[in-house]
Amino acid sequence: MHRIHMAHRHRPHSFQGRSSRVYDVLARRLHRPIYRKLARDVADLAPRQARVLDVGTGPGVLLIELAGRRPDLTLAGVDLSADMVAVAQHNLSAAGVPGTVQIGDARQLPFPDGSFDLIVSSFSLHHWDDPDSAIPELARVLRPGGRLCIYDLRLAPFQMLVDEADRRSLFTGAPVQRVAMKSRLPLLPRAIRQIMTVPGPAAVPD
Ligand SMILES: C[S@@+](CC[C@H](N)C(=O)[O-])C[C@H]1O[C@@H](n2cnc3c(N)ncnc32)[C@H](O)[C@@H]1O
């Protein structure tokens, strides 16, 4: 297991109470350009009128930036932290974004099978306790042909997701795409985008 993952999992307090409020301010102000960049990227991937889920949405800034670029999308977010969910709901409402955000765990998502065309997640994977047990859930709530697009720091457990998907014969719709990108975070500049695809009709980007 990667050191960064060992250090950051099992730490729910990092995103509760005052920590959630500090994270919110940093995300909305200091780190806003990161979410603009990710939203541009996701906007290019999302099919027309896609249903998009952001797992570990935190304060929901990616959803807000995405809504500004793609008002045709139906947006939802989940997060393990009730405080983060409250912050995200406030932020979406203040920005006039009609998405929904609720409490949810990547390992047990509160949605029926096939609910989404695209799942995104930013800088959350390295906090998940058991990334491998999230894989069947992420595949379950995607429709046939749907895609999972995860952005995180370079040392997040991306390969663990791929290994578990291989073991269970999930996400076999297309070869895994993994590309390096700049995180724009000053101390941790290297990030990765990994896309995994459920078998089914190819999603046509807008
Ligand atoms: C570093 S924050 C990233 C928030 C947001 N995606 C962003 O880019 O600003 C990580 C978030 O993942 C959430 N999280 C951690 N483990 C999770 C899990 N198993 N399921 C859903 N959310 C989780 C945390 O509560 C936290 O809000």
Coordinates of N, CA and C and ligand atoms in Angstrom, one line a residue:
M1 N 0.8 -1.2 0.0 CA 0.0 0.0 0.0 C 0.9 1.3 0.0
H2 N 0.5 2.3 -0.8 CA 1.3 3.5 -0.9 C 1.3 4.2 0.5
R3 N 2.4 4.9 0.7 CA 2.6 5.6 2.0 C 1.5 6.7 2.1
I4 N 1.2 7.4 1.0 CA 0.2 8.5 1.1 C -1.1 7.9 1.5
H5 N -1.4 6.7 1.0 CA -2.7 6.1 1.3 C -2.7 5.7 2.7
M6 N -1.7 5.1 3.2 CA -1.6 4.7 4.6 C -1.8 5.9 5.5
A7 N -1.2 7.0 5.1 CA -1.2 8.2 6.0 C -2.6 8.9 6.0
H8 N -3.3 8.7 5.0 CA -4.6 9.5 4.9 C -5.9 8.8 5.1
R9 N -5.8 7.5 5.0 CA -7.1 6.7 5.2 C -7.4 6.7 6.7
H10 N -8.6 6.2 7.1 CA -9.0 6.2 8.5 C -8.9 7.5 9.2
R11 N -9.1 8.6 8.5 CA -9.0 9.9 9.2 C -10.3 10.7 8.9
P12 N -11.4 10.2 9.4 CA -12.6 11.0 9.1 C -12.6 12.4 9.7
H13 N -11.9 12.6 10.8 CA -11.9 13.9 11.5 C -11.3 15.0 10.6
S14 N -10.5 14.5 9.6 CA -9.9 15.5 8.7 C -11.0 16.3 8.0
F15 N -12.2 15.8 7.8 CA -13.2 16.5 7.0 C -14.4 16.8 7.8
Q16 N -14.3 16.9 9.2 CA -15.4 17.3 10.0 C -15.2 18.6 10.7
G17 N -16.3 19.2 11.2 CA -16.2 20.4 12.0 C -15.4 21.5 11.3
R18 N -14.5 22.1 12.1 CA -13.7 23.2 11.6 C -12.9 22.8 10.4
S19 N -12.4 21.6 10.3 CA -11.6 21.2 9.2 C -12.4 21.3 7.9
S20 N -13.7 20.9 8.0 CA -14.5 21.0 6.7 C -14.7 22.4 6.3
R21 N -14.8 23.3 7.3 CA -15.0 24.8 6.9 C -13.7 25.4 6.4
V22 N -12.5 25.0 6.9 CA -11.3 25.5 6.4 C -11.1 24.9 5.0
Y23 N -11.3 23.6 4.8 CA -11.2 23.0 3.5 C -12.1 23.7 2.5
D24 N -13.3 24.1 2.9 CA -14.2 24.7 2.0 C -13.7 26.1 1.5
V25 N -13.1 26.9 2.4 CA -12.6 28.2 2.0 C -11.4 28.0 1.1
L26 N -10.5 27.0 1.4 CA -9.4 26.8 0.5 C -9.9 26.4 -0.9
A27 N -10.8 25.5 -0.9 CA -11.3 24.9 -2.2 C -12.0 26.0 -3.0
R28 N -12.8 26.8 -2.4 CA -13.6 27.9 -3.1 C -12.7 29.0 -3.6
R29 N -11.7 29.3 -2.8 CA -10.9 30.5 -3.1 C -9.5 30.1 -3.7
L30 N -8.6 29.7 -2.8 CA -7.2 29.4 -3.2 C -7.1 28.4 -4.3
H31 N -7.9 27.3 -4.2 CA -7.7 26.2 -5.2 C -8.7 26.2 -6.3
R32 N -9.5 27.3 -6.4 CA -10.5 27.3 -7.5 C -10.0 27.0 -8.9
P33 N -8.8 27.5 -9.3 CA -8.4 27.2 -10.6 C -8.2 25.7 -10.9
I34 N -7.9 24.9 -9.8 CA -7.8 23.5 -10.0 C -9.2 22.9 -10.5
Y35 N -10.3 23.3 -9.8 CA -11.6 22.8 -10.1 C -12.1 23.3 -11.5
R36 N -11.6 24.5 -11.8 CA -12.0 25.0 -13.2 C -11.4 24.1 -14.2
K37 N -10.1 23.7 -14.0 CA -9.4 22.9 -14.9 C -10.1 21.5 -15.0
L38 N -10.4 20.9 -13.8 CA -11.0 19.6 -13.8 C -12.4 19.6 -14.5
A39 N -13.1 20.7 -14.2 CA -14.4 20.8 -14.8 C -14.4 20.9 -16.3
R40 N -13.4 21.6 -16.8 CA -13.2 21.7 -18.3 C -13.0 20.3 -18.9
D41 N -12.2 19.5 -18.1 CA -11.8 18.2 -18.6 C -13.1 17.3 -18.5
V42 N -13.8 17.3 -17.4 CA -15.0 16.5 -17.2 C -16.1 16.9 -18.3
A43 N -16.2 18.2 -18.5 CA -17.2 18.7 -19.5 C -16.9 18.1 -20.9
D44 N -15.6 17.9 -21.2 CA -15.3 17.2 -22.5 C -15.7 15.8 -22.5
L45 N -15.7 15.1 -21.3 CA -15.9 13.7 -21.3 C -17.4 13.3 -21.2
A46 N -18.2 14.2 -20.6 CA -19.6 13.9 -20.3 C -20.5 13.9 -21.5
P47 N -21.2 12.8 -21.8 CA -22.2 12.8 -22.9 C -23.3 13.8 -22.6
R48 N -24.0 14.2 -23.7 CA -25.1 15.2 -23.5 C -26.2 14.6 -22.5
Q49 N -26.6 15.5 -21.6 CA -27.6 15.3 -20.6 C -27.2 14.1 -19.7
A50 N -25.9 13.9 -19.5 CA -25.5 12.8 -18.7 C -25.8 13.0 -17.2
R51 N -26.0 11.9 -16.5 CA -26.2 12.0 -15.1 C -24.8 11.7 -14.5
V52 N -24.3 12.7 -13.7 CA -22.9 12.6 -13.2 C -22.9 12.6 -11.7
L53 N -22.1 11.7 -11.2 CA -21.9 11.6 -9.7 C -20.5 11.9 -9.4
D54 N -20.3 12.8 -8.3 CA -19.0 13.1 -7.8 C -18.9 12.4 -6.5
V55 N -18.0 11.4 -6.4 CA -17.8 10.6 -5.2 C -16.7 11.3 -4.3
G56 N -17.0 11.6 -3.0 CA -16.1 12.3 -2.2 C -16.1 13.8 -2.6
T57 N -17.2 14.3 -2.8 CA -17.4 15.7 -3.4 C -16.8 16.8 -2.5
G58 N -16.6 16.5 -1.2 CA -16.2 17.6 -0.3 C -17.1 18.8 -0.4
P59 N -16.6 20.0 -0.6 CA -17.5 21.2 -0.6 C -18.2 21.4 -1.9
G60 N -18.1 20.5 -2.9 CA -18.9 20.5 -4.1 C -18.4 21.5 -5.1
V61 N -17.2 22.0 -5.0 CA -16.8 23.0 -5.9 C -16.6 22.5 -7.4
L62 N -16.2 21.2 -7.5 CA -16.2 20.7 -8.9 C -17.6 20.6 -9.5
L63 N -18.6 20.2 -8.7 CA -19.9 20.2 -9.3 C -20.4 21.6 -9.7
I64 N -20.0 22.6 -8.9 CA -20.5 24.0 -9.2 C -19.8 24.4 -10.5
E65 N -18.5 24.2 -10.6 CA -17.8 24.6 -11.9 C -18.3 23.8 -13.1
L66 N -18.7 22.6 -12.9 CA -19.2 21.7 -14.0 C -20.5 22.3 -14.4
A67 N -21.4 22.6 -13.4 CA -22.7 23.1 -13.8 C -22.6 24.4 -14.6
G68 N -21.6 25.2 -14.3 CA -21.4 26.5 -15.1 C -21.1 26.2 -16.6
R69 N -20.4 25.1 -16.8 CA -20.0 24.7 -18.2 C -21.0 23.9 -18.9
R70 N -21.7 23.0 -18.1 CA -22.6 22.1 -18.8 C -23.9 22.0 -18.0
P71 N -24.8 23.1 -18.3 CA -26.1 23.1 -17.6 C -27.0 21.9 -18.0
D72 N -26.7 21.2 -19.0 CA -27.5 20.0 -19.5 C -27.3 18.8 -18.5
L73 N -26.2 18.8 -17.7 CA -26.0 17.6 -16.9 C -26.8 17.6 -15.7
T74 N -27.1 16.4 -15.2 CA -27.8 16.2 -13.9 C -26.7 15.8 -12.9
L75 N -26.5 16.6 -11.9 CA -25.4 16.5 -11.0 C -25.8 15.9 -9.6
A76 N -24.9 15.0 -9.1 CA -25.1 14.5 -7.8 C -23.8 14.4 -7.1
G77 N -23.8 14.5 -5.8 CA -22.5 14.3 -5.1 C -22.8 13.4 -3.8
V78 N -21.8 12.7 -3.4 CA -21.8 12.0 -2.1 C -20.5 12.2 -1.4
D79 N -20.6 12.2 -0.1 CA -19.4 12.3 0.7 C -19.7 11.6 2.1
L80 N -18.6 11.0 2.6 CA -18.7 10.3 3.9 C -19.0 11.2 5.0
S81 N -18.5 12.5 4.9 CA -18.6 13.4 6.0 C -19.9 14.2 5.9
A82 N -20.7 14.1 7.0 CA -22.0 14.9 7.1 C -21.7 16.4 7.0
D83 N -20.6 16.8 7.6 CA -20.3 18.2 7.6 C -19.9 18.7 6.2
M84 N -19.2 17.9 5.5 CA -18.8 18.3 4.1 C -20.1 18.3 3.3
V85 N -21.0 17.4 3.5 CA -22.3 17.3 2.7 C -23.0 18.6 3.0
A86 N -23.1 19.1 4.3 CA -23.8 20.3 4.6 C -23.2 21.5 3.9
V87 N -21.8 21.5 3.9 CA -21.1 22.6 3.2 C -21.4 22.6 1.7
A88 N -21.4 21.4 1.1 CA -21.6 21.3 -0.3 C -23.1 21.7 -0.6
Q89 N -24.0 21.3 0.2 CA -25.4 21.7 -0.1 C -25.6 23.2 0.0
H90 N -24.9 23.8 1.0 CA -25.0 25.3 1.1 C -24.3 25.9 -0.2
N91 N -23.2 25.4 -0.6 CA -22.5 26.0 -1.7 C -23.3 25.9 -3.0
L92 N -23.9 24.7 -3.2 CA -24.7 24.5 -4.5 C -25.9 25.4 -4.5
S93 N -26.5 25.5 -3.3 CA -27.7 26.3 -3.2 C -27.3 27.8 -3.4
A94 N -26.2 28.3 -2.8 CA -25.8 29.7 -2.9 C -25.4 30.0 -4.4
A95 N -24.9 29.0 -5.1 CA -24.5 29.2 -6.5 C -25.7 28.9 -7.5
G96 N -26.8 28.6 -6.9 CA -28.0 28.3 -7.8 C -27.9 27.1 -8.6
V97 N -27.1 26.1 -8.1 CA -26.9 24.9 -8.9 C -27.9 23.8 -8.4
P98 N -28.6 23.2 -9.3 CA -29.7 22.3 -8.9 C -29.3 20.9 -8.6
G99 N -28.0 20.6 -8.3 CA -27.6 19.2 -8.0 C -28.0 18.8 -6.6
T100 N -27.9 17.5 -6.3 CA -28.2 17.0 -5.0 C -26.9 16.4 -4.4
V101 N -26.7 16.6 -3.1 CA -25.5 16.1 -2.4 C -26.0 15.4 -1.2
Q102 N -25.6 14.2 -1.0 CA -26.0 13.4 0.2 C -24.8 12.6 0.8
I103 N -25.1 12.1 2.0 CA -24.0 11.3 2.7 C -24.0 10.0 1.9
G104 N -22.7 9.5 1.7 CA -22.6 8.2 1.0 C -21.1 7.8 1.1
D105 N -20.9 6.5 1.0 CA -19.6 5.9 1.1 C -19.3 5.3 -0.3
A106 N -18.1 5.5 -0.8 CA -17.8 4.9 -2.1 C -18.0 3.4 -2.0
R107 N -18.0 2.8 -0.8 CA -18.1 1.3 -0.7 C -19.6 0.9 -0.7
Q108 N -20.5 1.8 -0.5 CA -21.9 1.5 -0.4 C -22.7 2.7 -0.9
L109 N -22.9 2.8 -2.1 CA -23.4 4.0 -2.7 C -25.0 4.0 -2.7
P110 N -25.6 5.1 -2.2 CA -27.0 5.1 -2.0 C -27.8 5.3 -3.3
F111 N -27.5 4.5 -4.4 CA -28.2 4.7 -5.6 C -28.5 3.3 -6.2
P112 N -29.6 3.3 -7.0 CA -29.9 2.0 -7.7 C -28.9 1.7 -8.8
D113 N -28.9 0.5 -9.3 CA -28.0 0.1 -10.4 C -28.2 1.0 -11.6
G114 N -27.1 1.2 -12.3 CA -27.2 2.0 -13.6 C -27.6 3.4 -13.5
S115 N -27.4 4.0 -12.3 CA -28.0 5.4 -12.1 C -27.2 6.5 -12.9
F116 N -25.9 6.2 -13.2 CA -25.1 7.3 -13.7 C -24.4 7.0 -15.0
D117 N -24.2 8.0 -15.9 CA -23.4 7.8 -17.1 C -21.9 8.0 -16.8
L118 N -21.6 8.8 -15.8 CA -20.2 9.2 -15.6 C -20.1 9.4 -14.1
I119 N -19.0 8.8 -13.5 CA -18.7 9.0 -12.1 C -17.3 9.7 -12.1
V120 N -17.2 10.8 -11.3 CA -15.9 11.5 -11.2 C -15.6 11.5 -9.7
S121 N -14.3 11.7 -9.5 CA -13.9 11.8 -8.1 C -12.5 12.6 -8.1
S122 N -12.4 13.6 -7.2 CA -11.2 14.4 -7.2 C -10.5 14.4 -5.8
F123 N -9.3 14.0 -5.8 CA -8.5 14.1 -4.5 C -9.1 13.4 -3.4
S124 N -9.9 12.4 -3.6 CA -10.6 11.7 -2.6 C -10.1 10.2 -2.4
L125 N -9.8 9.6 -3.6 CA -9.3 8.2 -3.6 C -8.3 7.9 -2.5
H126 N -7.3 8.8 -2.3 CA -6.3 8.4 -1.3 C -6.8 8.5 0.1
H127 N -8.0 8.9 0.3 CA -8.6 8.8 1.7 C -9.5 7.6 1.9
W128 N -9.8 6.9 0.8 CA -10.8 5.8 1.0 C -10.1 4.7 1.8
D129 N -10.9 4.1 2.7 CA -10.3 3.1 3.6 C -10.0 1.8 2.8
D130 N -10.9 1.4 1.9 CA -10.7 0.1 1.2 C -11.1 0.4 -0.3
P131 N -10.2 0.9 -1.0 CA -10.5 1.3 -2.4 C -10.9 0.1 -3.2
D132 N -10.4 -1.1 -2.9 CA -10.8 -2.3 -3.7 C -12.3 -2.6 -3.5
S133 N -12.8 -2.4 -2.3 CA -14.2 -2.7 -2.1 C -15.1 -1.7 -2.7
A134 N -14.6 -0.6 -3.1 CA -15.4 0.4 -3.8 C -15.7 0.0 -5.3
I135 N -14.8 -0.8 -5.8 CA -14.9 -1.1 -7.3 C -16.2 -1.7 -7.7
P136 N -16.7 -2.7 -7.0 CA -18.0 -3.3 -7.4 C -19.2 -2.3 -7.3
E137 N -19.1 -1.4 -6.3 CA -20.2 -0.4 -6.1 C -20.1 0.7 -7.3
L138 N -18.9 1.1 -7.6 CA -18.8 2.1 -8.7 C -19.3 1.5 -10.0
A139 N -18.9 0.2 -10.2 CA -19.4 -0.4 -11.5 C -20.9 -0.6 -11.4
R140 N -21.5 -0.9 -10.3 CA -22.9 -1.2 -10.2 C -23.7 0.0 -10.5
V141 N -23.3 1.2 -10.0 CA -24.2 2.4 -10.2 C -24.0 3.1 -11.5
L142 N -23.0 2.6 -12.3 CA -22.8 3.1 -13.7 C -23.7 2.3 -14.6
R143 N -24.2 3.0 -15.7 CA -25.0 2.3 -16.7 C -24.0 1.6 -17.6
P144 N -24.5 0.6 -18.4 CA -23.6 -0.1 -19.4 C -22.9 1.0 -20.3
G145 N -21.6 0.9 -20.4 CA -20.9 1.9 -21.2 C -20.5 3.1 -20.4
G146 N -20.9 3.2 -19.2 CA -20.6 4.4 -18.3 C -19.1 4.4 -17.9
R147 N -18.6 5.6 -17.5 CA -17.2 5.7 -17.2 C -16.9 6.2 -15.8
L148 N -15.8 5.8 -15.3 CA -15.3 6.3 -14.0 C -14.1 7.1 -14.2
C149 N -14.1 8.3 -13.8 CA -12.9 9.2 -14.1 C -12.4 9.7 -12.7
I150 N -11.2 9.2 -12.3 CA -10.7 9.6 -11.0 C -9.4 10.5 -11.2
Y151 N -9.5 11.6 -10.5 CA -8.3 12.5 -10.4 C -7.7 12.4 -9.0
D152 N -6.4 12.2 -8.9 CA -5.9 12.2 -7.5 C -4.4 12.4 -7.6
L153 N -3.7 12.5 -6.5 CA -2.3 12.7 -6.4 C -1.7 11.4 -7.0
R154 N -0.4 11.5 -7.4 CA 0.2 10.4 -8.2 C 0.3 9.2 -7.3
L155 N 0.5 9.3 -6.0 CA 0.7 8.2 -5.1 C -0.6 7.6 -4.6
A156 N -1.8 8.0 -5.1 CA -3.0 7.4 -4.7 C -3.1 6.0 -5.2
P157 N -3.9 5.1 -4.6 CA -3.9 3.7 -5.0 C -4.7 3.4 -6.3
F158 N -4.3 4.0 -7.4 CA -4.9 3.8 -8.7 C -4.8 2.3 -9.1
Q159 N -3.7 1.8 -8.9 CA -3.5 0.4 -9.4 C -4.3 -0.6 -8.6
M160 N -4.6 -0.3 -7.3 CA -5.4 -1.2 -6.5 C -6.8 -1.3 -7.2
L161 N -7.3 -0.2 -7.7 CA -8.6 -0.2 -8.4 C -8.6 -1.1 -9.6
V162 N -7.5 -0.9 -10.4 CA -7.4 -1.7 -11.6 C -7.3 -3.2 -11.3
D163 N -6.5 -3.5 -10.3 CA -6.2 -4.9 -9.9 C -7.6 -5.6 -9.5
E164 N -8.3 -4.8 -8.6 CA -9.6 -5.4 -8.2 C -10.6 -5.5 -9.3
A165 N -10.6 -4.6 -10.2 CA -11.5 -4.7 -11.3 C -11.1 -5.9 -12.2
D166 N -9.8 -6.1 -12.4 CA -9.4 -7.3 -13.2 C -9.8 -8.5 -12.5
R167 N -9.6 -8.6 -11.2 CA -9.9 -9.8 -10.4 C -11.4 -10.2 -10.5
R168 N -12.3 -9.1 -10.6 CA -13.7 -9.3 -10.6 C -14.3 -9.2 -12.0
S169 N -13.4 -9.1 -13.0 CA -13.8 -8.9 -14.4 C -14.8 -7.7 -14.5
L170 N -14.5 -6.6 -13.9 CA -15.4 -5.4 -14.0 C -14.6 -4.3 -14.8
F171 N -15.3 -3.4 -15.3 CA -14.6 -2.3 -16.0 C -13.8 -2.8 -17.2
T172 N -14.4 -3.8 -17.9 CA -13.7 -4.4 -19.1 C -14.2 -3.8 -20.4
G173 N -14.9 -2.6 -20.3 CA -15.4 -2.0 -21.5 C -14.4 -1.4 -22.5
A174 N -13.2 -1.0 -21.9 CA -12.2 -0.3 -22.7 C -10.9 -0.4 -21.9
P175 N -9.8 -0.4 -22.5 CA -8.5 -0.4 -21.7 C -8.5 0.8 -20.8
V176 N -7.9 0.6 -19.6 CA -7.8 1.7 -18.6 C -6.9 2.8 -19.2
Q177 N -7.4 4.0 -19.1 CA -6.6 5.2 -19.5 C -6.0 5.8 -18.3
R178 N -4.7 6.0 -18.2 CA -4.1 6.7 -17.1 C -3.1 7.7 -17.6
V179 N -3.4 9.0 -17.3 CA -2.5 10.1 -17.8 C -2.0 10.9 -16.7
A180 N -0.8 11.4 -16.8 CA -0.2 12.3 -15.8 C -0.7 13.7 -16.1
M181 N -0.9 14.5 -15.1 CA -1.3 15.9 -15.2 C -0.7 16.7 -14.0
K182 N -0.8 18.0 -14.2 CA -0.4 18.8 -13.1 C -1.5 19.1 -12.1
S183 N -1.2 18.9 -10.8 CA -2.3 19.1 -9.8 C -2.6 20.6 -9.6
R184 N -1.6 21.4 -9.8 CA -1.6 22.9 -9.4 C -1.6 23.1 -7.9
L185 N -1.3 22.0 -7.2 CA -1.1 22.2 -5.7 C 0.4 22.4 -5.5
P186 N 0.8 23.4 -4.8 CA 2.2 23.8 -4.7 C 3.1 22.7 -4.2
L187 N 2.7 22.0 -3.2 CA 3.6 21.0 -2.6 C 3.5 19.6 -3.2
L188 N 2.4 19.4 -3.9 CA 2.2 18.1 -4.5 C 1.8 18.3 -5.9
P189 N 2.7 18.6 -6.8 CA 2.4 19.1 -8.1 C 1.9 18.0 -9.1
R190 N 2.2 16.7 -8.8 CA 1.9 15.7 -9.8 C 0.6 15.0 -9.5
A191 N -0.2 14.9 -10.5 CA -1.5 14.2 -10.3 C -1.7 13.2 -11.5
I192 N -2.8 12.4 -11.4 CA -3.1 11.4 -12.4 C -4.6 11.5 -12.7
R193 N -5.0 11.3 -13.9 CA -6.4 11.0 -14.2 C -6.5 9.6 -14.8
Q194 N -7.4 8.8 -14.1 CA -7.5 7.4 -14.6 C -9.0 7.2 -15.0
I195 N -9.2 6.7 -16.2 CA -10.6 6.4 -16.7 C -10.7 4.9 -16.9
M196 N -11.9 4.4 -16.3 CA -12.2 3.0 -16.4 C -13.6 2.9 -17.0
T197 N -13.9 1.9 -17.8 CA -15.2 1.9 -18.5 C -15.9 0.6 -18.3
V198 N -17.2 0.7 -18.1 CA -18.1 -0.5 -17.9 C -18.4 -1.0 -19.3
P199 N -18.5 -2.3 -19.5 CA -18.8 -2.7 -20.9 C -20.2 -2.3 -21.3
G200 N -20.4 -2.0 -22.6 CA -21.7 -1.5 -23.1 C -21.5 -0.5 -24.2
P201 N -22.6 0.0 -24.7 CA -22.5 1.0 -25.8 C -21.6 2.2 -25.4
A202 N -20.7 2.6 -26.3 CA -19.8 3.7 -26.0 C -20.5 4.9 -25.7
A203 N -20.1 5.7 -24.6 CA -20.7 6.9 -24.3 C -20.2 8.0 -25.3
V204 N -21.1 8.7 -25.9 CA -20.6 9.7 -26.9 C -20.5 11.1 -26.2
P205 N -19.2 11.6 -26.1 CA -19.1 12.9 -25.4 C -19.9 14.0 -26.1
D206 N -20.3 15.0 -25.4 CA -21.1 16.0 -25.9 C -20.4 16.8 -27.1
Ligands
LIG1 C1 -9.4 15.9 0.0 S1 -11.2 15.9 0.1 C2 -11.6 16.1 -1.6 C3 -12.9 16.8 -1.8 C4 -13.2 17.3 -3.2 N1 -13.4 16.1 -4.1 C5 -12.2 18.2 -3.8 O1 -11.6 17.8 -4.8 O2 -12.0 19.2 -3.2 C6 -11.6 14.2 0.3 C7 -13.1 13.9 0.5 O3 -13.3 12.5 0.4 C8 -14.3 12.2 1.4 N2 -14.2 10.7 1.6 C9 -13.2 10.0 2.2 N3 -13.5 8.7 2.1 C10 -14.7 8.5 1.5 C11 -15.5 7.4 1.1 N4 -15.1 6.2 1.4 N5 -16.6 7.7 0.4 C12 -17.0 8.9 0.1 N6 -16.3 10.0 0.4 C13 -15.1 9.8 1.1 C14 -13.9 13.0 2.6 O4 -14.9 13.1 3.5 C15 -13.5 14.3 1.9 O5 -14.6 15.2 1.8

